[in-house]
mmCIF file of C-alpha atoms in Angstrom:
data_model
loop_
_atom_site.group_PDB
_atom_site.id
_atom_site.type_symbol
_atom_site.label_atom_id
_atom_site.label_comp_id
_atom_site.label_asym_id
_atom_site.label_seq_id
_atom_site.Cartn_x
_atom_site.Cartn_y
_atom_site.Cartn_z
ATOM 1 C CA MET A 1430 5.506 -11.107 -24.717
ATOM 2 C CA SER A 1431 8.860 -12.863 -24.602
ATOM 3 C CA LEU A 1432 9.175 -16.437 -23.447
ATOM 4 C CA SER A 1433 11.224 -15.375 -20.417
ATOM 5 C CA ASN A 1434 8.532 -12.880 -19.333
ATOM 6 C CA ALA A 1435 5.832 -15.492 -19.856
ATOM 7 C CA ILE A 1436 7.707 -17.910 -17.611
ATOM 8 C CA LEU A 1437 8.279 -15.300 -14.896
ATOM 9 C CA ARG A 1438 4.663 -14.178 -15.009
ATOM 10 C CA GLY A 1439 3.234 -17.677 -15.250
ATOM 11 C CA VAL A 1440 5.091 -19.156 -12.312
ATOM 12 C CA SER A 1441 4.622 -16.241 -9.931
ATOM 13 C CA GLY A 1442 1.059 -15.568 -11.094
ATOM 14 C CA ALA A 1443 -0.064 -19.175 -10.613
ATOM 15 C CA TYR A 1444 1.614 -19.274 -7.193
ATOM 16 C CA LEU A 1445 -0.122 -16.106 -5.982
ATOM 17 C CA LEU A 1446 -3.481 -17.052 -7.473
ATOM 18 C CA GLN A 1447 -3.413 -20.415 -5.668
ATOM 19 C CA SER A 1448 -2.138 -18.870 -2.443
ATOM 20 C CA GLY A 1449 -4.893 -16.250 -2.428
ATOM 21 C CA TYR A 1450 -7.563 -18.800 -3.296
ATOM 22 C CA GLY A 1451 -6.459 -20.876 -0.325
ATOM 23 C CA LYS A 1452 -6.931 -17.873 1.972
ATOM 24 C CA LYS A 1453 -10.326 -16.686 0.737
ATOM 25 C CA ASP A 1454 -12.283 -18.562 3.415
ATOM 26 C CA LEU A 1455 -9.871 -18.224 6.330
ATOM 27 C CA PRO A 1456 -11.421 -18.767 9.752
ATOM 28 C CA THR A 1457 -11.290 -15.671 11.949
ATOM 29 C CA GLU A 1458 -8.615 -17.200 14.200
ATOM 30 C CA ALA A 1459 -6.328 -17.913 11.247
ATOM 31 C CA ALA A 1460 -6.909 -14.437 9.814
ATOM 32 C CA GLU A 1461 -6.066 -12.958 13.221
ATOM 33 C CA GLY A 1462 -2.783 -14.871 13.353
ATOM 34 C CA LEU A 1463 -1.908 -13.765 9.830
ATOM 35 C CA LYS A 1464 -2.794 -10.181 10.701
ATOM 36 C CA GLN A 1465 -0.631 -10.201 13.838
ATOM 37 C CA PHE A 1466 2.318 -11.562 11.890
ATOM 38 C CA ALA A 1467 1.820 -8.987 9.118
ATOM 39 C CA ALA A 1468 1.722 -6.246 11.753
ATOM 40 C CA THR A 1469 5.344 -7.052 12.635
ATOM 41 C CA GLY A 1470 6.268 -5.508 9.293
ATOM 42 C CA VAL A 1471 3.396 -3.069 8.770
ATOM 43 C CA PRO A 1472 2.182 -1.891 12.215
ATOM 44 C CA GLN A 1473 -0.968 -0.286 10.771
ATOM 45 C CA PHE A 1474 -2.409 -3.757 10.232
ATOM 46 C CA LYS A 1475 -2.903 -4.081 14.012
ATOM 47 C CA GLU A 1476 -5.867 -1.741 13.661
ATOM 48 C CA TRP A 1477 -7.628 -3.871 11.033
ATOM 49 C CA ASP A 1478 -10.428 -6.310 11.723
ATOM 50 C CA ALA A 1479 -9.119 -9.885 11.297
ATOM 51 C CA ASP A 1480 -11.755 -10.955 8.766
ATOM 52 C CA THR A 1481 -11.268 -7.798 6.706
ATOM 53 C CA PHE A 1482 -7.514 -8.349 6.731
ATOM 54 C CA GLY A 1483 -7.907 -11.988 5.667
ATOM 55 C CA LYS A 1484 -10.088 -10.978 2.723
ATOM 56 C CA PHE A 1485 -7.679 -8.178 1.825
ATOM 57 C CA VAL A 1486 -4.738 -10.577 1.663
ATOM 58 C CA ALA A 1487 -6.673 -13.232 -0.241
ATOM 59 C CA TRP A 1488 -8.063 -10.852 -2.847
ATOM 60 C CA SER A 1489 -4.749 -9.001 -3.168
ATOM 61 C CA GLU A 1490 -2.925 -12.236 -3.913
ATOM 62 C CA MET A 1491 -5.601 -13.381 -6.366
ATOM 63 C CA GLY A 1492 -5.692 -9.977 -8.065
ATOM 64 C CA ILE A 1493 -1.929 -9.760 -8.489
ATOM 65 C CA GLY A 1494 -1.803 -13.387 -9.614
ATOM 66 C CA ALA A 1495 -4.510 -12.741 -12.197
ATOM 67 C CA ALA A 1496 -2.735 -9.603 -13.427
ATOM 68 C CA LEU A 1497 0.475 -11.571 -13.883
ATOM 69 C CA LEU A 1498 -1.346 -14.324 -15.788
ATOM 70 C CA THR A 1499 -3.298 -11.954 -18.048
ATOM 71 C CA PRO A 1500 -1.228 -11.276 -21.178
ATOM 72 C CA PHE A 1501 -2.765 -7.875 -21.956
ATOM 73 C CA VAL A 1502 -1.762 -6.442 -18.553
ATOM 74 C CA ASN A 1503 1.468 -4.540 -19.128
ATOM 75 C CA LYS A 1504 4.466 -6.376 -17.683
ATOM 76 C CA ARG A 1505 5.646 -3.280 -15.835
ATOM 77 C CA VAL A 1506 2.256 -2.734 -14.201
ATOM 78 C CA ALA A 1507 2.096 -6.395 -13.168
ATOM 79 C CA GLY A 1508 5.715 -6.199 -11.990
ATOM 80 C CA LEU A 1509 5.038 -3.094 -9.897
ATOM 81 C CA ALA A 1510 2.068 -4.801 -8.220
ATOM 82 C CA LEU A 1511 4.188 -7.872 -7.512
ATOM 83 C CA GLY A 1512 7.004 -5.644 -6.255
ATOM 84 C CA ALA A 1513 4.731 -3.838 -3.803
ATOM 85 C CA PHE A 1514 3.379 -7.135 -2.517
ATOM 86 C CA SER A 1515 6.811 -8.710 -2.133
ATOM 87 C CA ALA A 1516 8.103 -5.561 -0.411
ATOM 88 C CA GLY A 1517 5.402 -6.016 2.224
ATOM 89 C CA LEU A 1518 6.420 -9.635 2.730
ATOM 90 C CA LEU A 1519 10.088 -8.742 3.004
ATOM 91 C CA THR A 1520 9.281 -5.965 5.477
ATOM 92 C CA MET A 1521 7.823 -8.621 7.781
ATOM 93 C CA TYR A 1522 10.974 -10.672 7.300
ATOM 94 C CA PHE A 1523 13.469 -7.906 8.053
ATOM 95 C CA LYS A 1524 11.525 -6.253 10.900
ATOM 96 C CA ASN A 1525 10.950 -9.462 12.831
ATOM 97 C CA PRO A 1526 14.174 -10.452 14.642
ATOM 98 C CA ALA A 1527 13.007 -14.074 14.929
ATOM 99 C CA MET A 1528 13.106 -14.381 11.137
ATOM 100 C CA THR A 1529 16.819 -13.661 10.728
ATOM 101 C CA GLN A 1530 20.077 -14.730 12.263
ATOM 102 C CA GLU A 1531 22.086 -12.268 14.347
ATOM 103 C CA ASP A 1532 23.347 -10.470 11.236
ATOM 104 C CA GLY A 1533 19.768 -9.422 10.395
ATOM 105 C CA ILE A 1534 20.019 -10.739 6.829
ATOM 106 C CA ARG A 1535 20.456 -14.498 6.689
ATOM 107 C CA PRO A 1536 17.282 -16.403 7.559
ATOM 108 C CA SER A 1537 16.839 -18.235 10.810
ATOM 109 C CA GLU A 1538 15.076 -21.571 10.749
ATOM 110 C CA ALA A 1539 11.807 -19.740 11.429
ATOM 111 C CA GLY A 1540 12.505 -17.204 8.665
ATOM 112 C CA THR A 1541 13.360 -19.599 5.848
ATOM 113 C CA GLY A 1542 9.774 -19.811 4.597
ATOM 114 C CA LEU A 1543 9.413 -16.043 4.377
ATOM 115 C CA SER A 1544 12.904 -15.355 3.049
ATOM 116 C CA LYS A 1545 12.036 -17.159 -0.179
ATOM 117 C CA ASP A 1546 9.865 -14.173 -1.075
ATOM 118 C CA ILE A 1547 13.029 -12.457 -2.258
ATOM 119 C CA PHE A 1548 12.412 -14.424 -5.452
ATOM 120 C CA LEU A 1549 9.112 -12.601 -5.937
ATOM 121 C CA ALA A 1550 10.955 -9.294 -5.570
ATOM 122 C CA ALA A 1551 13.540 -10.454 -8.136
ATOM 123 C CA ILE A 1552 10.808 -11.468 -10.575
ATOM 124 C CA ALA A 1553 9.157 -8.079 -10.068
ATOM 125 C CA GLY A 1554 12.449 -6.333 -10.782
ATOM 126 C CA ALA A 1555 12.957 -8.377 -13.942
ATOM 127 C CA LEU A 1556 9.447 -7.542 -15.216
ATOM 128 C CA VAL A 1557 9.768 -3.838 -14.492
ATOM 129 C CA THR A 1558 13.224 -3.419 -16.022
ATOM 130 C CA SER A 1559 13.100 -5.760 -19.021
ATOM 131 C CA LYS A 1560 12.874 -4.287 -22.490
#
């Protein structure tokens, strides 16, 4: 594993692992809010039970984080998992008009927090395409 791949995997993996760990015991109300927001990008989530959705998000983040941090997991496999996850986040960003300015690309004040997830997509692209 190259130093650059280790840095990309380490930073994003630690971030996702911590983020997922912080969501593993979400109260139902918080999980419901997260689910409703996620449904702006992926409408099928509206049908999910809030607690099930909360656990799904938490374990997905922890699983992807762990895959990124585990050296024997192929970088392309870890990158594809990260790419799928970041694509879901960016779908919420682009499909929710409150997240962007009138041009539909630049973040609004409300969308700044979510727009940063473009970095996760860039890291995924770097892992998948690097030699």
